[in-house]
Amino acid sequence: MHPCEINCLLLRNKQSRHYPIFRTVLILSSGFTLIEMMVVLAILAITLTMGVPAFKGLLASAHLTQMTRDFYGDIALAKNEAVHRNARVCICKSIDERSCTSGGGWERGWIIFHDQDASGTREVNEELIRSYSNFQPRVTVIGNGSVSQYVSFTAFGQAKMRSGALQAGTITICPLPGGGPEARQLIINFAGRIRIAKASASICQ
């Protein structure tokens, strides 16, 4: 062996004893075999295959939870404002943050306003209390029966329709197709009480 090679080996051994990281570098510098690389890639592919659906499920659950909280909070706000103002306050579907709309679901947005004429529709002169818009909804929100368009509260906190009849119904918040197994429901009774219930996403089909 050439004297230079002997000196290099001695130097490497000496450095590796005193500097463990140098020993690690020497080991890693040897590289991977083709079989080892294939095993690593296979494990990585399996991990990604299992992880992506789980991540999508987490995102869907987060969108569902956020919309439920936002909508529940604003329906409760409408009720509280009605009691506080001693007047009729309404929350209705809206896509422009100014007026009520009859088409589509609640997921695109809504407005809360002082409904002076108890019509369930905002007039130009009626005060806008709050608006919510969602241009890229990640869920669908559909109300059944009398709560498909609006929910109106009296000064006593009761939910009543524009006709004066008591108002009650269920608003269902659904994930987009393939977004998860669960849905949420906001259930409003005649007394104006609002509660959240879990449901299966199968009811959304």
Rosetta silent file (secondary structure, phi, psi, omega in degrees, C-alpha in Angstrom):
SEQUENCE: MHPCEINCLLLRNKQSRHYPIFRTVLILSSGFTLIEMMVVLAILAITLTMGVPAFKGLLASAHLTQMTRDFYGDIALAKNEAVHRNARVCICKSIDERSCTSGGGWERGWIIFHDQDASGTREVNEELIRSYSNFQPRVTVIGNGSVSQYVSFTAFGQAKMRSGALQAGTITICPLPGGGPEARQLIINFAGRIRIAKASASICQ
SCORE:     score description
SCORE:     0.000 S_00000001
   1 L     0.000  139.749 -179.104    0.000    0.000    0.000 S_00000001
   2 L   -64.917  141.217 -179.592    1.249    3.425   -0.848 S_00000001
   3 H   -54.519  -34.711 -179.762    2.495    5.456    2.190 S_00000001
   4 H   -66.067  -40.532  179.571    0.020    8.201    1.378 S_00000001
   5 H   -64.221  -39.100  178.672   -2.917    5.769    1.497 S_00000001
   6 H   -62.732  -43.980 -179.735   -1.707    4.451    4.867 S_00000001
   7 H   -63.746  -38.415  179.294   -1.527    7.993    6.257 S_00000001
   8 H   -63.961  -42.423  178.762   -5.029    8.772    4.966 S_00000001
   9 H   -63.699  -42.586  178.941   -6.483    5.676    6.656 S_00000001
  10 H   -62.465  -40.718  179.988   -4.765    6.528    9.921 S_00000001
  11 H   -64.731  -42.123  179.400   -6.071   10.077    9.720 S_00000001
  12 H   -63.595  -43.567 -179.977   -9.645    8.867    9.068 S_00000001
  13 H   -63.538  -40.911 -179.411   -9.528    6.414   11.965 S_00000001
  14 H   -64.801  -44.144 -179.392   -8.166    9.073   14.270 S_00000001
  15 H   -65.965  -39.113 -177.785  -10.844   11.600   13.208 S_00000001
  16 H   -68.368  -28.745  177.369  -13.659    9.068   13.495 S_00000001
  17 H   -71.529  -41.254 -176.050  -12.639    8.194   17.053 S_00000001
  18 H   -87.962  -22.357 -178.384  -12.584   11.796   18.192 S_00000001
  19 L  -129.333   91.168 -176.916  -15.412   13.066   15.987 S_00000001
  20 H   -54.635  -32.795 -178.435  -18.350   10.616   15.776 S_00000001
  21 H   -64.739  -30.683  178.441  -20.052   12.763   13.154 S_00000001
  22 H   -65.918  -37.754  177.211  -17.110   12.189   10.841 S_00000001
  23 H   -63.324  -39.554  178.218  -17.661    8.449   11.193 S_00000001
  24 H   -62.829  -41.411  179.030  -21.323    8.941   10.242 S_00000001
  25 H   -62.641  -39.479  179.253  -20.340   10.883    7.148 S_00000001
  26 H   -62.917  -40.317 -178.848  -17.975    8.105    6.135 S_00000001
  27 H   -67.785  -45.207 -178.528  -20.746    5.528    6.497 S_00000001
  28 H   -66.805  -29.777 -177.768  -23.318    7.607    4.577 S_00000001
  29 L   -67.589  -14.376  178.841  -20.801    8.380    1.835 S_00000001
  30 L   -71.356  -18.690  175.241  -20.794    4.719    0.959 S_00000001
  31 L    80.788 -179.881  179.119  -24.324    5.252   -0.551 S_00000001
  32 L  -107.945  151.902  172.679  -27.296    2.931   -1.004 S_00000001
  33 L   -81.251  166.435  179.945  -27.605   -0.122   -3.133 S_00000001
  34 H   -61.705  -39.493  179.492  -30.320   -0.287   -5.780 S_00000001
  35 H   -64.150  -42.222  179.112  -32.334   -2.759   -3.690 S_00000001
  36 H   -62.904  -41.126  178.416  -32.168   -0.484   -0.639 S_00000001
  37 H   -63.351  -40.442  179.664  -33.351    2.460   -2.690 S_00000001
  38 H   -64.290  -39.424  178.374  -36.262    0.423   -4.056 S_00000001
  39 H   -63.898  -44.654  179.619  -37.299   -0.610   -0.535 S_00000001
  40 H   -61.576  -44.294 -179.932  -37.211    3.011    0.657 S_00000001
  41 H   -65.045  -37.596  178.620  -39.289    4.180   -2.304 S_00000001
  42 H   -64.726  -43.229  178.487  -41.826    1.398   -1.767 S_00000001
  43 H   -63.334  -41.992  179.315  -42.229    2.338    1.904 S_00000001
  44 H   -62.831  -41.780  179.765  -42.600    6.008    0.956 S_00000001
  45 H   -63.846  -41.968  178.976  -45.275    5.187   -1.633 S_00000001
  46 H   -64.035  -41.897 -179.767  -47.259    3.102    0.879 S_00000001
  47 H   -62.509  -43.812  179.696  -47.030    5.886    3.475 S_00000001
  48 H   -66.311  -40.111  179.913  -48.287    8.498    1.024 S_00000001
  49 H   -61.108  -38.591  179.816  -51.116    6.235   -0.166 S_00000001
  50 H   -79.013  -32.153 -173.605  -52.313    5.791    3.412 S_00000001
  51 H   -79.760  -35.693 -175.871  -51.691    9.395    4.469 S_00000001
  52 H   -61.753  -49.116  177.480  -53.410   11.369    1.686 S_00000001
  53 H   -60.483  -37.863  179.300  -56.977   10.059    2.330 S_00000001
  54 H   -64.713  -39.649  179.505  -56.526   10.608    6.061 S_00000001
  55 H   -66.337  -41.377  177.186  -55.360   14.175    5.424 S_00000001
  56 H   -61.766  -38.761  177.642  -58.351   14.836    3.140 S_00000001
  57 H   -63.935  -39.269  178.598  -60.632   13.506    5.873 S_00000001
  58 H   -65.156  -41.588  178.745  -59.090   15.878    8.418 S_00000001
  59 H   -64.119  -43.643  179.679  -59.581   18.849    6.097 S_00000001
  60 H   -61.271  -41.840  179.526  -63.208   17.899    5.430 S_00000001
  61 H   -65.083  -38.595  179.326  -63.857   17.583    9.158 S_00000001
  62 H   -65.522  -43.200  178.338  -62.256   20.979    9.797 S_00000001
  63 H   -62.933  -41.167 -179.790  -64.412   22.672    7.123 S_00000001
  64 H   -63.464  -45.741 -179.275  -67.544   21.018    8.533 S_00000001
  65 H   -64.198  -43.424 -178.181  -66.748   22.086   12.083 S_00000001
  66 H   -64.694  -44.763  179.219  -65.920   25.665   11.092 S_00000001
  67 H   -64.061  -40.012  178.834  -69.097   26.161    9.081 S_00000001
  68 H   -60.536  -45.070 -179.932  -71.200   24.669   11.890 S_00000001
  69 H   -65.135  -44.777 -178.582  -69.672   27.058   14.420 S_00000001
  70 H   -62.482  -46.266 -176.190  -70.020   30.098   12.167 S_00000001
  71 H   -70.046  -44.442  178.117  -73.638   29.390   11.248 S_00000001
  72 H   -58.526  -44.794 -178.661  -74.704   28.428   14.766 S_00000001
  73 H   -61.709  -38.675 -178.188  -73.067   31.575   16.125 S_00000001
  74 H   -78.083  -31.745  173.905  -74.852   33.856   13.667 S_00000001
  75 H   -65.680  -41.700  177.285  -78.277   32.270   14.170 S_00000001
  76 H   -64.272  -37.216  177.556  -77.781   32.744   17.906 S_00000001
  77 H   -62.397  -43.293  178.955  -76.693   36.335   17.253 S_00000001
  78 H   -59.880  -42.701  178.641  -79.899   37.002   15.314 S_00000001
  79 H   -63.346  -46.635 -179.006  -81.960   35.676   18.217 S_00000001
  80 H   -63.787  -38.136  178.760  -80.039   37.718   20.798 S_00000001
  81 H   -65.999  -37.039  178.178  -80.341   40.872   18.712 S_00000001
  82 H   -62.112  -44.119  179.317  -84.110   40.408   18.468 S_00000001
  83 H   -67.470  -44.094 -178.195  -84.414   40.181   22.247 S_00000001
  84 H   -64.055  -40.801 -177.979  -81.973   43.047   22.815 S_00000001
  85 H   -85.161  -11.679 -174.602  -83.694   45.351   20.328 S_00000001
  86 L    56.363   45.770 -175.670  -87.201   44.229   21.308 S_00000001
  87 L  -153.742  169.059  179.187  -87.879   43.866   17.595 S_00000001
  88 L   -76.648  129.121  176.538  -88.002   41.329   14.769 S_00000001
  89 E  -128.219  136.378 -173.793  -84.542   40.275   13.505 S_00000001
  90 E  -125.430  147.239  170.381  -84.045   37.931   10.581 S_00000001
  91 E  -120.120  128.021 -177.342  -81.208   35.884    9.118 S_00000001
  92 E  -136.351  162.334  176.524  -81.575   34.942    5.449 S_00000001
  93 E   -65.112  142.581  178.377  -79.534   33.449    2.609 S_00000001
  94 L  -154.631  144.922  176.250  -77.500   35.983    0.644 S_00000001
  95 L  -116.089   -4.282 -179.361  -74.863   35.983   -2.059 S_00000001
  96 L  -121.043    4.120  178.664  -74.158   39.728   -2.187 S_00000001
  97 L    65.939   15.810 -179.874  -74.007   40.563    1.555 S_00000001
  98 L  -132.177  -38.195 -174.434  -76.848   43.060    1.124 S_00000001
  99 L  -130.015  162.929  179.041  -80.060   41.327    0.119 S_00000001
 100 L   -81.813  152.257  176.782  -81.812   37.984    0.598 S_00000001
 101 L  -129.844  152.932 -179.058  -81.834   35.340   -2.111 S_00000001
 102 L  -103.546  -12.327 -176.833  -84.146   32.400   -2.683 S_00000001
 103 L   -93.733  158.420  175.427  -81.823   30.244   -4.779 S_00000001
 104 L    69.651 -169.323 -179.750  -79.125   27.781   -3.731 S_00000001
 105 L  -101.745 -177.316 -179.800  -78.095   26.789   -0.233 S_00000001
 106 H   -76.250  -14.533 -171.298  -76.930   28.669    2.829 S_00000001
 107 H   -64.759  -22.382 -178.863  -73.265   27.838    2.193 S_00000001
 108 H   -76.711  -20.199  177.884  -72.689   30.865   -0.078 S_00000001
 109 E   145.512  175.370 -179.932  -73.519   33.294    2.715 S_00000001
 110 E  -159.022  167.434  174.699  -76.184   35.080    4.734 S_00000001
 111 E  -132.774  152.390  173.932  -77.151   38.401    6.267 S_00000001
 112 E  -116.829  131.501 -176.568  -78.685   39.402    9.598 S_00000001
 113 E  -148.189  160.537  176.165  -80.939   42.455    9.587 S_00000001
 114 E   -79.455  107.025 -174.449  -83.607   44.337   11.523 S_00000001
 115 L   -89.877   82.543 -173.068  -86.767   43.089    9.821 S_00000001
 116 L   -62.539  -36.306 -177.951  -89.070   46.026   10.543 S_00000001
 117 L   -99.394    7.990  177.050  -91.960   44.768    8.435 S_00000001
 118 L    53.193   38.693 -177.488  -91.477   41.078    9.394 S_00000001
 119 L   -92.792  -12.953 -176.767  -91.370   40.130    5.719 S_00000001
 120 L    78.247    4.373  178.717  -88.364   37.796    5.904 S_00000001
 121 L  -133.846  137.217 -176.843  -86.716   39.887    3.185 S_00000001
 122 L   -80.141  128.519  172.899  -84.464   42.887    3.689 S_00000001
 123 L   -92.383  162.294 -175.476  -85.680   46.238    2.401 S_00000001
 124 L   -57.490  -36.976 -175.261  -83.256   49.022    1.503 S_00000001
 125 L   -86.104   -1.983 -178.004  -84.072   51.037    4.629 S_00000001
 126 L   -87.584  135.154 -173.261  -83.720   48.096    7.052 S_00000001
 127 L   -65.996  131.413  174.806  -80.539   48.028    9.125 S_00000001
 128 E   -88.490  120.340 -177.401  -77.935   45.424    8.200 S_00000001
 129 E   -90.321  -43.868 -179.127  -76.517   43.935   11.401 S_00000001
 130 E  -158.449  149.785  175.442  -74.051   41.413   10.028 S_00000001
 131 E  -132.522  152.514  179.162  -73.117   39.714    6.769 S_00000001
 132 E  -139.326  130.813  177.779  -71.229   36.517    5.951 S_00000001
 133 E  -130.694  149.600 -178.249  -69.934   35.469    2.541 S_00000001
 134 L  -145.734   97.509 -173.122  -68.194   32.328    1.340 S_00000001
 135 L   -79.996  -18.433  177.737  -67.087   32.399   -2.293 S_00000001
 136 L  -130.426   71.715 -176.846  -65.495   28.948   -2.237 S_00000001
 137 L   -63.769  139.763  178.064  -67.696   26.797   -0.006 S_00000001
 138 L  -104.889    5.258  179.178  -66.250   23.477    1.118 S_00000001
 139 E  -142.683  171.243  169.303  -69.617   22.204    2.336 S_00000001
 140 E  -116.650  145.060 -177.264  -73.288   22.374    1.383 S_00000001
 141 E  -132.731  112.158 -175.186  -75.882   23.809    3.763 S_00000001
 142 E  -125.366  130.486  176.333  -79.556   23.051    3.145 S_00000001
 143 E  -100.820  143.647  179.165  -82.552   23.952    5.293 S_00000001
 144 L   -97.381  160.468  173.500  -85.774   21.984    5.197 S_00000001
 145 H    49.346 -124.216 -172.091  -89.339   23.281    5.240 S_00000001
 146 H   -76.650   -8.259  179.710  -89.742   26.714    6.762 S_00000001
 147 H  -108.069   20.711 -179.929  -86.003   27.305    7.359 S_00000001
 148 L   -76.563  -23.509 -176.616  -84.910   26.812    3.755 S_00000001
 149 L  -115.084  -40.889 -174.945  -84.842   30.580    3.055 S_00000001
 150 E  -157.020  163.687  170.205  -84.709   32.467    6.345 S_00000001
 151 E  -131.579  126.319 -175.026  -85.060   32.245   10.137 S_00000001
 152 E  -121.202  133.919 -177.344  -86.850   35.106   11.855 S_00000001
 153 E  -116.210  141.198  177.871  -86.898   35.846   15.592 S_00000001
 154 L   -89.157  176.810  179.332  -89.362   37.915   17.582 S_00000001
 155 L   -63.536  -18.190  178.280  -88.627   40.180   20.534 S_00000001
 156 L   -93.564    2.029  179.047  -89.338   37.183   22.806 S_00000001
 157 L    85.007    5.148  177.287  -86.721   35.046   21.042 S_00000001
 158 L   -79.803  149.919  174.391  -89.280   32.833   19.309 S_00000001
 159 E   -91.934  122.160 -178.776  -88.781   31.741   15.712 S_00000001
 160 E  -135.697  146.214  177.546  -91.730   32.858   13.583 S_00000001
 161 L   -79.549  170.413 -179.889  -92.484   32.923    9.876 S_00000001
 162 L   -62.503  -24.127  179.131  -93.575   36.043    8.004 S_00000001
 163 L   -78.182  -12.070 -176.408  -97.156   34.797    8.305 S_00000001
 164 L    98.774   -9.762  177.960  -96.878   34.790   12.083 S_00000001
 165 L   -72.058  149.938  178.132  -96.877   30.995   12.336 S_00000001
 166 E   -62.313  143.291 -175.326  -94.289   29.369   14.552 S_00000001
 167 L  -114.760  131.852  177.401  -91.125   28.438   12.682 S_00000001
 168 L  -153.331  154.221  179.388  -89.086   25.285   13.213 S_00000001
 169 E   171.391 -175.629 -177.603  -86.860   23.082   11.095 S_00000001
 170 E  -127.666  132.034  175.600  -83.477   21.510   10.507 S_00000001
 171 E  -109.168  121.342 -175.161  -80.515   22.913    8.605 S_00000001
 172 E  -104.716  129.471  179.473  -78.096   20.200    7.461 S_00000001
 173 E  -107.484  116.615 -172.913  -74.407   20.887    6.849 S_00000001
 174 E  -116.223  145.814  172.104  -72.854   18.296    4.546 S_00000001
 175 E   -72.396  160.190  174.045  -69.303   17.615    3.346 S_00000001
 176 L   -68.297  159.310 -179.574  -68.660   17.664   -0.383 S_00000001
 177 L   -50.407  129.168 -178.362  -68.778   14.245   -2.104 S_00000001
 178 L    78.994    8.394 -174.640  -65.960   12.069   -0.806 S_00000001
 179 L   -89.282   -9.511 -179.335  -65.250   14.547    1.971 S_00000001
 180 L   151.485  165.580 -175.117  -66.039   12.430    5.011 S_00000001
 181 L   -88.592   -7.677 -173.282  -68.593   10.215    6.748 S_00000001
 182 E  -114.469  153.123  172.362  -70.183   12.827    9.027 S_00000001
 183 E  -129.462  172.072  175.742  -72.605   15.727    8.676 S_00000001
 184 E  -129.378  152.296  177.878  -73.970   18.246   11.169 S_00000001
 185 E  -130.475  136.678  171.583  -77.476   19.529   11.787 S_00000001
 186 E  -104.204  115.087 -174.977  -78.711   22.744   13.345 S_00000001
 187 E  -106.974  120.804 -177.329  -82.131   22.032   14.802 S_00000001
 188 E  -112.711  124.126  179.716  -84.377   25.008   15.578 S_00000001
 189 L   -99.622  178.346 -174.350  -87.557   24.486   17.597 S_00000001
 190 L   -62.147  -27.562 -178.902  -90.664   26.657   17.963 S_00000001
 191 L   -80.340   -5.329 -179.408  -89.269   28.381   21.055 S_00000001
 192 L    90.901    7.524  178.699  -86.238   29.532   19.065 S_00000001
 193 L   -76.180  137.997 -178.224  -83.848   27.121   20.759 S_00000001
 194 E  -119.010  132.920  175.389  -80.961   26.019   18.547 S_00000001
 195 E  -138.153  155.961 -179.646  -78.960   22.853   19.017 S_00000001
 196 E  -103.541  135.965  177.436  -76.253   21.002   17.110 S_00000001
 197 E  -132.696  144.450  175.360  -76.557   17.300   16.286 S_00000001
 198 E   -82.806  148.889  178.566  -74.201   14.887   14.553 S_00000001
 199 E  -147.991  164.624  177.164  -75.507   12.952   11.567 S_00000001
 200 E   -82.008  141.757  178.827  -74.272   10.553    8.914 S_00000001
 201 H   -64.773  -12.186  179.071  -73.227   12.053    5.594 S_00000001
 202 H   -63.552  -24.634  179.569  -75.487    9.458    3.964 S_00000001
 203 H   -72.763  -11.931 -177.954  -78.458   11.768    4.611 S_00000001
 204 H   -85.328  -11.147 -175.233  -76.868   14.286    2.245 S_00000001
 205 L   -81.704    0.000    0.000  -77.191   12.057   -0.805 S_00000001
